[in-house]
Amino acid sequence: MRFSIHNKMCWSRALLLLLVQLLSVEAVPISMDKTKVKEPEKKPEEPPASVETGLHYDRYLREVIDFLEKDQHFREKLHNTDMEDIKQGKLAKELDFVSHHVRTKLDELKRQEVNRLRTLIKAKQDLEGGNDIAVDHQALLKQFEYLNHMNPHTFEVDDLDRLIKSATKDLENYDKERHEEFKKYEMMKEHDRREHLKTLDEDERQKEEDHYEEMRKKHADHPKVNHPGSQNQLKEVWEEADGLDPEDFDPKTFFNLHDTNGDGFFDEQELEALFTKELEKIYDPTNEEDDMVEMEEERLRMREHVMNEVDSNKDRLVSLDEFLVATKKKEFLEPDSWETLEQNQAYTDEEMREFEEHLAQQEQDLNLKTVDLQKQRDELERQQEQLNAQKIELQQAVEHMERLKSQKVEPPPEVHGTCR
């Protein structure tokens, strides 16, 4: 099965965002009743916004794709290669047929990226206090799987294959890693709170606990949050953000109004933008009780939920057809209530216990290392004192020898007279 221009953008967020520019398409016409809905003012067409993938090699990835799309042969092959072949590396083999100019530029990009990585490695070594240690850059470059470190000078088929496979794998794990980081953040926040309580007397501790409970209740006291992706939630956006009559709500019109880059799909960023109104009900950056890190986790949870419900082919995009099918489901019309983060603790009691045990072990290891370093320091100081004492003794011996030498008087030379 060959993929259309739209379907080709389903590989991953990274290639998706880059190929939007390469495979630019016209927006799907908006179908609406013009007697009821004011047609939005036409704005000059702008290129799709460049959205960060979150990968540490984001810039390199973008630049490689940008130059590859300049080659007519590669561009044609991209149009006629299905997604599975792209992921399996078959498209990478077409690199052998791109123009000399493009290959030369790709070679230059790779050399720049290798130099960037070497600089990062050197900076890390310096921060860790290893500036006097010889760095084996070639060995350390092995950790960067998205390029072939054995050949740092030219961009080959293997480099493109590695780049595609690495980006696919890394982006598939991206949300999972974000969830794990958030869990650690929440556990560390609770750990710090508990440690702070230990430093307080009984009265102060009670006041702190009362304040904590007050903030929790205040944060939980917010308007009802609509189920993400439900009719009620989208109607609220239609009315408050779009300024349209909720009685005139039309799913197809809504889709096209919020398909901001006009490619016929909701990508992850366009979906997340739809939840802003719901998040504003829960979080206010000026409130002490509202944590903006938690707000971003809530946004991620909402987006993942809608993707799981609507994205039937699991390509990380919501097509118009998928969207319209979802609007006919019971979950869209009569959704369950949405449980926010305060109703869903990010970690279990067991995870918190293990986390604190891990922190305690880290602290113990650090204390042992500190003791060991102190012993080493004491030993060095003792050795230095011995050297200083030896130096003083040597100096005293030299001074004594000088005094003896100066006290020993040599007899005057014998003078022989001459007879006359």
One Martini backbone bead per residue (centre of mass of N, CA, C, O) as a GRO file, in nm:
protein
  420
    1MET     BB    1   0.093   0.037   0.025
    2ARG     BB    2   0.043   0.362  -0.054
    3PHE     BB    3   0.107   0.686   0.047
    4SER     BB    4   0.001   0.972   0.112
    5ILE     BB    5   0.090   1.277   0.197
    6HIS     BB    6  -0.045   1.265   0.471
    7ASN     BB    7   0.038   0.973   0.571
    8LYS     BB    8   0.350   1.026   0.569
    9MET     BB    9   0.326   1.198   0.854
   10CYS     BB   10   0.318   0.932   1.069
   11TRP     BB   11   0.586   0.842   1.181
   12SER     BB   12   0.670   1.117   1.345
   13ARG     BB   13   0.714   1.407   1.498
   14ALA     BB   14   0.972   1.486   1.360
   15LEU     BB   15   0.909   1.417   1.062
   16LEU     BB   16   0.644   1.557   1.057
   17LEU     BB   17   0.737   1.856   1.108
   18LEU     BB   18   0.930   1.854   0.858
   19LEU     BB   19   0.728   1.748   0.625
   20VAL     BB   20   0.532   1.979   0.618
   21GLN     BB   21   0.717   2.147   0.436
   22LEU     BB   22   0.764   1.939   0.208
   23LEU     BB   23   0.433   1.843   0.218
   24SER     BB   24   0.258   2.067   0.120
   25VAL     BB   25  -0.084   2.163   0.185
   26GLU     BB   26  -0.404   2.217   0.160
   27ALA     BB   27  -0.668   2.308   0.304
   28VAL     BB   28  -0.956   2.209   0.415
   29PRO     BB   29  -1.253   2.289   0.349
   30ILE     BB   30  -1.497   2.481   0.491
   31SER     BB   31  -1.800   2.364   0.641
   32MET     BB   32  -2.067   2.607   0.642
   33ASP     BB   33  -2.313   2.810   0.777
   34LYS     BB   34  -2.324   3.144   0.677
   35THR     BB   35  -2.590   3.230   0.837
   36LYS     BB   36  -2.451   3.155   1.135
   37VAL     BB   37  -2.146   3.180   1.049
   38LYS     BB   38  -1.867   3.348   1.068
   39GLU     BB   39  -1.624   3.409   0.862
   40PRO     BB   40  -1.311   3.400   0.878
   41GLU     BB   41  -1.050   3.577   0.839
   42LYS     BB   42  -0.819   3.615   0.608
   43LYS     BB   43  -0.489   3.502   0.608
   44PRO     BB   44  -0.184   3.497   0.554
   45GLU     BB   45   0.024   3.270   0.453
   46GLU     BB   46   0.205   3.047   0.660
   47PRO     BB   47   0.434   2.877   0.781
   48PRO     BB   48   0.485   2.636   0.972
   49ALA     BB   49   0.550   2.584   1.278
   50SER     BB   50   0.829   2.535   1.476
   51VAL     BB   51   0.852   2.235   1.657
   52GLU     BB   52   0.970   2.087   1.915
   53THR     BB   53   1.068   1.753   1.989
   54GLY     BB   54   1.294   1.720   2.244
   55LEU     BB   55   1.550   1.660   2.110
   56HIS     BB   56   1.896   1.695   2.124
   57TYR     BB   57   1.894   1.655   1.783
   58ASP     BB   58   1.692   1.848   1.638
   59ARG     BB   59   1.862   2.029   1.448
   60TYR     BB   60   1.996   1.806   1.287
   61LEU     BB   61   1.740   1.673   1.181
   62ARG     BB   62   1.630   1.919   1.028
   63GLU     BB   63   1.873   1.975   0.840
   64VAL     BB   64   1.875   1.708   0.692
   65ILE     BB   65   1.584   1.720   0.577
   66ASP     BB   66   1.611   1.994   0.436
   67PHE     BB   67   1.831   1.891   0.227
   68LEU     BB   68   1.689   1.642   0.110
   69GLU     BB   69   1.437   1.803  -0.013
   70LYS     BB   70   1.622   1.938  -0.245
   71ASP     BB   71   1.613   1.659  -0.370
   72GLN     BB   72   1.440   1.524  -0.623
   73HIS     BB   73   1.481   1.220  -0.590
   74PHE     BB   74   1.414   1.200  -0.288
   75ARG     BB   75   1.135   1.328  -0.302
   76GLU     BB   76   1.006   1.112  -0.487
   77LYS     BB   77   1.060   0.870  -0.301
   78LEU     BB   78   0.894   0.973  -0.064
   79HIS     BB   79   0.617   0.970  -0.222
   80ASN     BB   80   0.678   0.630  -0.293
   81THR     BB   81   0.695   0.557   0.022
   82ASP     BB   82   0.631   0.372   0.273
   83MET     BB   83   0.640   0.377   0.612
   84GLU     BB   84   0.777   0.104   0.667
   85ASP     BB   85   1.024   0.155   0.483
   86ILE     BB   86   1.129   0.397   0.636
   87LYS     BB   87   1.168   0.250   0.916
   88GLN     BB   88   1.358   0.013   0.774
   89GLY     BB   89   1.564   0.189   0.564
   90LYS     BB   90   1.505   0.213   0.250
   91LEU     BB   91   1.531   0.520   0.207
   92ALA     BB   92   1.833   0.553   0.286
   93LYS     BB   93   1.951   0.424   0.015
   94GLU     BB   94   1.888   0.690  -0.160
   95LEU     BB   95   2.145   0.854  -0.088
   96ASP     BB   96   2.328   0.756  -0.333
   97PHE     BB   97   2.140   0.958  -0.544
   98VAL     BB   98   2.220   1.216  -0.458
   99SER     BB   99   2.359   1.500  -0.476
  100HIS     BB  100   2.664   1.635  -0.426
  101HIS     BB  101   2.575   1.889  -0.274
  102VAL     BB  102   2.412   1.745  -0.052
  103ARG     BB  103   2.635   1.559   0.052
  104THR     BB  104   2.827   1.784   0.135
  105LYS     BB  105   2.635   1.913   0.342
  106LEU     BB  106   2.600   1.658   0.519
  107ASP     BB  107   2.893   1.635   0.599
  108GLU     BB  108   2.902   1.908   0.745
  109LEU     BB  109   2.680   1.849   0.954
  110LYS     BB  110   2.821   1.611   1.088
  111ARG     BB  111   3.079   1.753   1.180
  112GLN     BB  112   2.929   1.957   1.358
  113GLU     BB  113   2.796   1.746   1.545
  114VAL     BB  114   3.051   1.612   1.650
  115ASN     BB  115   3.168   1.873   1.769
  116ARG     BB  116   2.937   1.924   1.963
  117LEU     BB  117   2.969   1.663   2.127
  118ARG     BB  118   3.260   1.711   2.215
  119THR     BB  119   3.199   1.970   2.370
  120LEU     BB  120   3.002   1.841   2.571
  121ILE     BB  121   3.198   1.638   2.689
  122LYS     BB  122   3.406   1.843   2.788
  123ALA     BB  123   3.214   2.003   2.971
  124LYS     BB  124   3.143   1.767   3.154
  125GLN     BB  125   3.429   1.707   3.251
  126ASP     BB  126   3.478   1.984   3.378
  127LEU     BB  127   3.240   1.973   3.584
  128GLU     BB  128   3.367   1.691   3.708
  129GLY     BB  129   3.691   1.747   3.724
  130GLY     BB  130   3.836   1.631   3.428
  131ASN     BB  131   4.055   1.831   3.285
  132ASP     BB  132   4.321   1.625   3.323
  133ILE     BB  133   4.174   1.422   3.145
  134ALA     BB  134   4.184   1.209   2.899
  135VAL     BB  135   3.971   1.213   2.616
  136ASP     BB  136   3.763   0.962   2.463
  137HIS     BB  137   3.562   1.049   2.220
  138GLN     BB  138   3.507   0.791   2.059
  139ALA     BB  139   3.387   0.632   2.297
  140LEU     BB  140   3.164   0.845   2.388
  141LEU     BB  141   3.004   0.849   2.107
  142LYS     BB  142   2.844   0.577   2.137
  143GLN     BB  143   2.586   0.700   2.287
  144PHE     BB  144   2.525   0.817   1.991
  145GLU     BB  145   2.304   0.652   1.777
  146TYR     BB  146   2.234   0.871   1.534
  147LEU     BB  147   2.545   0.818   1.469
  148ASN     BB  148   2.850   0.749   1.301
  149HIS     BB  149   3.148   0.759   1.484
  150MET     BB  150   3.358   0.611   1.289
  151ASN     BB  151   3.248   0.849   1.080
  152PRO     BB  152   3.299   1.200   1.116
  153HIS     BB  153   3.296   1.317   0.793
  154THR     BB  154   3.057   1.139   0.665
  155PHE     BB  155   2.743   1.101   0.503
  156GLU     BB  156   2.558   0.807   0.528
  157VAL     BB  157   2.329   0.568   0.514
  158ASP     BB  158   2.363   0.495   0.817
  159ASP     BB  159   2.290   0.777   0.924
  160LEU     BB  160   1.996   0.789   0.828
  161ASP     BB  161   1.903   0.529   0.960
  162ARG     BB  162   1.972   0.611   1.250
  163LEU     BB  163   1.800   0.868   1.264
  164ILE     BB  164   1.524   0.740   1.220
  165LYS     BB  165   1.533   0.520   1.446
  166SER     BB  166   1.596   0.706   1.684
  167ALA     BB  167   1.355   0.897   1.663
  168THR     BB  168   1.138   0.685   1.690
  169LYS     BB  169   1.222   0.573   1.967
  170ASP     BB  170   1.242   0.839   2.132
  171LEU     BB  171   0.943   0.934   2.080
  172GLU     BB  172   0.802   0.685   2.205
  173ASN     BB  173   0.949   0.758   2.500
  174TYR     BB  174   0.886   1.054   2.577
  175ASP     BB  175   0.628   1.039   2.752
  176LYS     BB  176   0.729   0.832   2.955
  177GLU     BB  177   0.962   1.009   3.062
  178ARG     BB  178   0.784   1.244   3.156
  179HIS     BB  179   0.629   1.084   3.368
  180GLU     BB  180   0.877   1.004   3.538
  181GLU     BB  181   0.973   1.290   3.601
  182PHE     BB  182   0.714   1.375   3.746
  183LYS     BB  183   0.718   1.166   3.969
  184LYS     BB  184   0.987   1.263   4.090
  185TYR     BB  185   0.895   1.547   4.148
  186GLU     BB  186   0.667   1.475   4.348
  187MET     BB  187   0.842   1.313   4.549
  188MET     BB  188   1.042   1.541   4.614
  189LYS     BB  189   0.835   1.737   4.724
  190GLU     BB  190   0.743   1.553   4.958
  191HIS     BB  191   1.016   1.507   5.086
  192ASP     BB  192   1.080   1.804   5.151
  193ARG     BB  193   0.837   1.846   5.334
  194ARG     BB  194   0.911   1.632   5.547
  195GLU     BB  195   1.191   1.746   5.619
  196HIS     BB  196   1.088   2.020   5.714
  197LEU     BB  197   0.911   1.917   5.952
  198LYS     BB  198   1.158   1.806   6.123
  199THR     BB  199   1.261   2.116   6.192
  200LEU     BB  200   1.008   2.145   6.366
  201ASP     BB  201   0.801   2.217   6.588
  202GLU     BB  202   0.490   2.137   6.686
  203ASP     BB  203   0.348   2.406   6.614
  204GLU     BB  204   0.476   2.454   6.334
  205ARG     BB  205   0.388   2.184   6.211
  206GLN     BB  206   0.083   2.234   6.232
  207LYS     BB  207   0.073   2.488   6.059
  208GLU     BB  208   0.190   2.356   5.804
  209GLU     BB  209  -0.030   2.140   5.772
  210ASP     BB  210  -0.270   2.334   5.752
  211HIS     BB  211  -0.168   2.485   5.500
  212TYR     BB  212  -0.152   2.244   5.313
  213GLU     BB  213  -0.456   2.170   5.323
  214GLU     BB  214  -0.559   2.441   5.225
  215MET     BB  215  -0.421   2.430   4.944
  216ARG     BB  216  -0.553   2.172   4.846
  217LYS     BB  217  -0.849   2.271   4.861
  218LYS     BB  218  -0.812   2.519   4.682
  219HIS     BB  219  -0.722   2.366   4.425
  220ALA     BB  220  -0.988   2.175   4.416
  221ASP     BB  221  -1.150   2.453   4.388
  222HIS     BB  222  -1.317   2.411   4.090
  223PRO     BB  223  -1.440   2.390   3.812
  224LYS     BB  224  -1.562   2.197   3.592
  225VAL     BB  225  -1.413   1.940   3.405
  226ASN     BB  226  -1.398   1.858   3.099
  227HIS     BB  227  -1.387   1.615   2.885
  228PRO     BB  228  -1.157   1.538   2.676
  229GLY     BB  229  -1.310   1.558   2.355
  230SER     BB  230  -1.577   1.652   2.414
  231GLN     BB  231  -1.852   1.828   2.343
  232ASN     BB  232  -1.835   2.026   2.580
  233GLN     BB  233  -1.540   2.108   2.541
  234LEU     BB  234  -1.562   2.208   2.242
  235LYS     BB  235  -1.791   2.412   2.285
  236GLU     BB  236  -1.631   2.598   2.470
  237VAL     BB  237  -1.427   2.680   2.255
  238TRP     BB  238  -1.628   2.780   2.043
  239GLU     BB  239  -1.736   3.009   2.231
  240GLU     BB  240  -1.475   3.142   2.379
  241ALA     BB  241  -1.252   3.135   2.147
  242ASP     BB  242  -1.438   3.173   1.872
  243GLY     BB  243  -1.725   3.323   1.914
  244LEU     BB  244  -1.957   3.105   1.902
  245ASP     BB  245  -2.247   2.942   1.869
  246PRO     BB  246  -2.335   2.651   2.031
  247GLU     BB  247  -2.583   2.582   1.838
  248ASP     BB  248  -2.361   2.578   1.577
  249PHE     BB  249  -2.216   2.326   1.618
  250ASP     BB  250  -1.939   2.192   1.410
  251PRO     BB  251  -1.707   1.958   1.369
  252LYS     BB  252  -1.580   2.034   1.094
  253THR     BB  253  -1.539   2.330   1.154
  254PHE     BB  254  -1.371   2.295   1.404
  255PHE     BB  255  -1.137   2.145   1.280
  256ASN     BB  256  -1.054   2.371   1.071
  257LEU     BB  257  -1.006   2.598   1.282
  258HIS     BB  258  -0.775   2.401   1.449
  259ASP     BB  259  -0.607   2.359   1.183
  260THR     BB  260  -0.351   2.569   1.177
  261ASN     BB  261  -0.174   2.433   0.922
  262GLY     BB  262  -0.365   2.292   0.702
  263ASP     BB  263  -0.319   1.944   0.684
  264GLY     BB  264  -0.576   1.761   0.801
  265PHE     BB  265  -0.460   1.767   1.106
  266PHE     BB  266  -0.410   1.663   1.437
  267ASP     BB  267  -0.174   1.736   1.636
  268GLU     BB  268  -0.042   1.753   1.945
  269GLN     BB  269  -0.040   2.066   1.964
  270GLU     BB  270  -0.334   2.116   1.870
  271LEU     BB  271  -0.465   1.958   2.096
  272GLU     BB  272  -0.344   2.103   2.346
  273ALA     BB  273  -0.478   2.382   2.275
  274LEU     BB  274  -0.778   2.283   2.353
  275PHE     BB  275  -0.708   2.276   2.688
  276THR     BB  276  -0.674   2.562   2.809
  277LYS     BB  277  -0.950   2.618   2.941
  278GLU     BB  278  -0.937   2.383   3.144
  279LEU     BB  279  -0.667   2.462   3.283
  280GLU     BB  280  -0.768   2.747   3.386
  281LYS     BB  281  -0.954   2.621   3.609
  282ILE     BB  282  -0.696   2.501   3.783
  283TYR     BB  283  -0.473   2.718   3.680
  284ASP     BB  284  -0.262   2.975   3.847
  285PRO     BB  285   0.037   3.147   3.857
  286THR     BB  286  -0.061   3.334   4.117
  287ASN     BB  287  -0.097   3.073   4.278
  288GLU     BB  288   0.028   2.891   4.535
  289GLU     BB  289  -0.140   2.609   4.481
  290ASP     BB  290  -0.023   2.626   4.183
  291ASP     BB  291   0.134   2.398   3.955
  292MET     BB  292   0.289   2.420   3.644
  293VAL     BB  293   0.395   2.133   3.617
  294GLU     BB  294   0.115   2.001   3.654
  295MET     BB  295  -0.020   2.129   3.410
  296GLU     BB  296   0.154   1.983   3.193
  297GLU     BB  297   0.066   1.700   3.279
  298GLU     BB  298  -0.233   1.742   3.223
  299ARG     BB  299  -0.204   1.798   2.924
  300LEU     BB  300  -0.079   1.526   2.853
  301ARG     BB  301  -0.314   1.348   2.951
  302MET     BB  302  -0.525   1.463   2.757
  303ARG     BB  303  -0.386   1.398   2.492
  304GLU     BB  304  -0.357   1.092   2.534
  305HIS     BB  305  -0.653   1.028   2.561
  306VAL     BB  306  -0.748   1.126   2.283
  307MET     BB  307  -0.561   0.951   2.117
  308ASN     BB  308  -0.669   0.677   2.223
  309GLU     BB  309  -0.972   0.736   2.123
  310VAL     BB  310  -0.915   0.854   1.808
  311ASP     BB  311  -0.642   0.717   1.715
  312SER     BB  312  -0.685   0.435   1.531
  313ASN     BB  313  -0.382   0.414   1.372
  314LYS     BB  314  -0.141   0.520   1.550
  315ASP     BB  315   0.005   0.812   1.413
  316ARG     BB  316  -0.017   1.081   1.597
  317LEU     BB  317  -0.292   1.148   1.443
  318VAL     BB  318  -0.586   1.349   1.354
  319SER     BB  319  -0.823   1.303   1.149
  320LEU     BB  320  -1.116   1.393   1.023
  321ASP     BB  321  -1.244   1.112   1.026
  322GLU     BB  322  -1.173   1.040   1.318
  323PHE     BB  323  -1.320   1.278   1.444
  324LEU     BB  324  -1.609   1.221   1.336
  325VAL     BB  325  -1.639   0.942   1.460
  326ALA     BB  326  -1.605   1.036   1.761
  327THR     BB  327  -1.869   1.231   1.761
  328LYS     BB  328  -2.065   0.955   1.761
  329LYS     BB  329  -1.998   0.876   2.034
  330LYS     BB  330  -2.077   0.836   2.361
  331GLU     BB  331  -1.815   0.965   2.482
  332PHE     BB  332  -1.884   1.244   2.350
  333LEU     BB  333  -2.184   1.290   2.459
  334GLU     BB  334  -2.137   1.084   2.738
  335PRO     BB  335  -1.919   1.144   2.953
  336ASP     BB  336  -1.709   1.102   3.180
  337SER     BB  337  -1.552   1.203   3.432
  338TRP     BB  338  -1.273   1.406   3.504
  339GLU     BB  339  -0.966   1.322   3.645
  340THR     BB  340  -0.751   1.484   3.818
  341LEU     BB  341  -0.451   1.494   3.973
  342GLU     BB  342  -0.568   1.519   4.270
  343GLN     BB  343  -0.714   1.224   4.206
  344ASN     BB  344  -0.409   1.131   4.090
  345GLN     BB  345  -0.158   0.998   4.208
  346ALA     BB  346   0.163   0.958   4.073
  347TYR     BB  347   0.210   0.772   4.330
  348THR     BB  348   0.293   0.529   4.540
  349ASP     BB  349   0.377   0.425   4.847
  350GLU     BB  350   0.599   0.234   4.747
  351GLU     BB  351   0.749   0.440   4.569
  352MET     BB  352   0.811   0.636   4.798
  353ARG     BB  353   0.976   0.444   4.969
  354GLU     BB  354   1.193   0.380   4.754
  355PHE     BB  355   1.281   0.671   4.708
  356GLU     BB  356   1.377   0.728   5.001
  357GLU     BB  357   1.578   0.496   5.011
  358HIS     BB  358   1.750   0.602   4.780
  359LEU     BB  359   1.822   0.872   4.912
  360ALA     BB  360   1.951   0.749   5.165
  361GLN     BB  361   2.172   0.595   5.010
  362GLN     BB  362   2.296   0.841   4.877
  363GLU     BB  363   2.367   0.985   5.142
  364GLN     BB  364   2.546   0.760   5.252
  365ASP     BB  365   2.747   0.755   5.019
  366LEU     BB  366   2.825   1.052   5.051
  367ASN     BB  367   2.930   1.031   5.341
  368LEU     BB  368   3.148   0.820   5.284
  369LYS     BB  369   3.295   0.994   5.079
  370THR     BB  370   3.350   1.227   5.272
  371VAL     BB  371   3.516   1.067   5.476
  372ASP     BB  372   3.729   0.972   5.275
  373LEU     BB  373   3.817   1.256   5.188
  374GLN     BB  374   3.900   1.345   5.473
  375LYS     BB  375   4.119   1.134   5.509
  376GLN     BB  376   4.286   1.223   5.268
  377ARG     BB  377   4.328   1.508   5.370
  378ASP     BB  378   4.466   1.437   5.637
  379GLU     BB  379   4.701   1.281   5.507
  380LEU     BB  380   4.807   1.517   5.339
  381GLU     BB  381   4.858   1.702   5.581
  382ARG     BB  382   5.057   1.514   5.725
  383GLN     BB  383   5.261   1.502   5.492
  384GLN     BB  384   5.305   1.808   5.484
  385GLU     BB  385   5.414   1.831   5.772
  386GLN     BB  386   5.656   1.648   5.726
  387LEU     BB  387   5.781   1.815   5.502
  388ASN     BB  388   5.809   2.071   5.668
  389ALA     BB  389   5.988   1.947   5.887
  390GLN     BB  390   6.214   1.856   5.695
  391LYS     BB  391   6.270   2.138   5.587
  392ILE     BB  392   6.352   2.261   5.858
  393GLU     BB  393   6.581   2.065   5.925
  394LEU     BB  394   6.744   2.126   5.670
  395GLN     BB  395   6.777   2.427   5.725
  396GLN     BB  396   6.918   2.397   5.999
  397ALA     BB  397   7.159   2.233   5.894
  398VAL     BB  398   7.264   2.446   5.701
  399GLU     BB  399   7.302   2.670   5.913
  400HIS     BB  400   7.501   2.512   6.091
  401MET     BB  401   7.720   2.474   5.877
  402GLU     BB  402   7.765   2.776   5.833
  403ARG     BB  403   7.859   2.840   6.120
  404LEU     BB  404   8.101   2.648   6.133
  405LYS     BB  405   8.245   2.772   5.894
  406SER     BB  406   8.270   3.063   6.017
  407GLN     BB  407   8.427   2.969   6.289
  408LYS     BB  408   8.652   2.861   6.112
  409VAL     BB  409   8.994   2.946   6.133
  410GLU     BB  410   9.230   3.027   5.922
  411PRO     BB  411   9.552   3.031   5.876
  412PRO     BB  412   9.787   3.222   5.786
  413PRO     BB  413   9.994   3.268   5.555
  414GLU     BB  414  10.311   3.198   5.489
  415VAL     BB  415  10.608   3.410   5.532
  416HIS     BB  416  10.890   3.457   5.321
  417GLY     BB  417  11.195   3.563   5.357
  418THR     BB  418  11.484   3.767   5.244
  419CYS     BB  419  11.813   3.788   5.189
  420ARG     BB  420  12.084   4.036   5.208
   0.00000   0.00000   0.00000
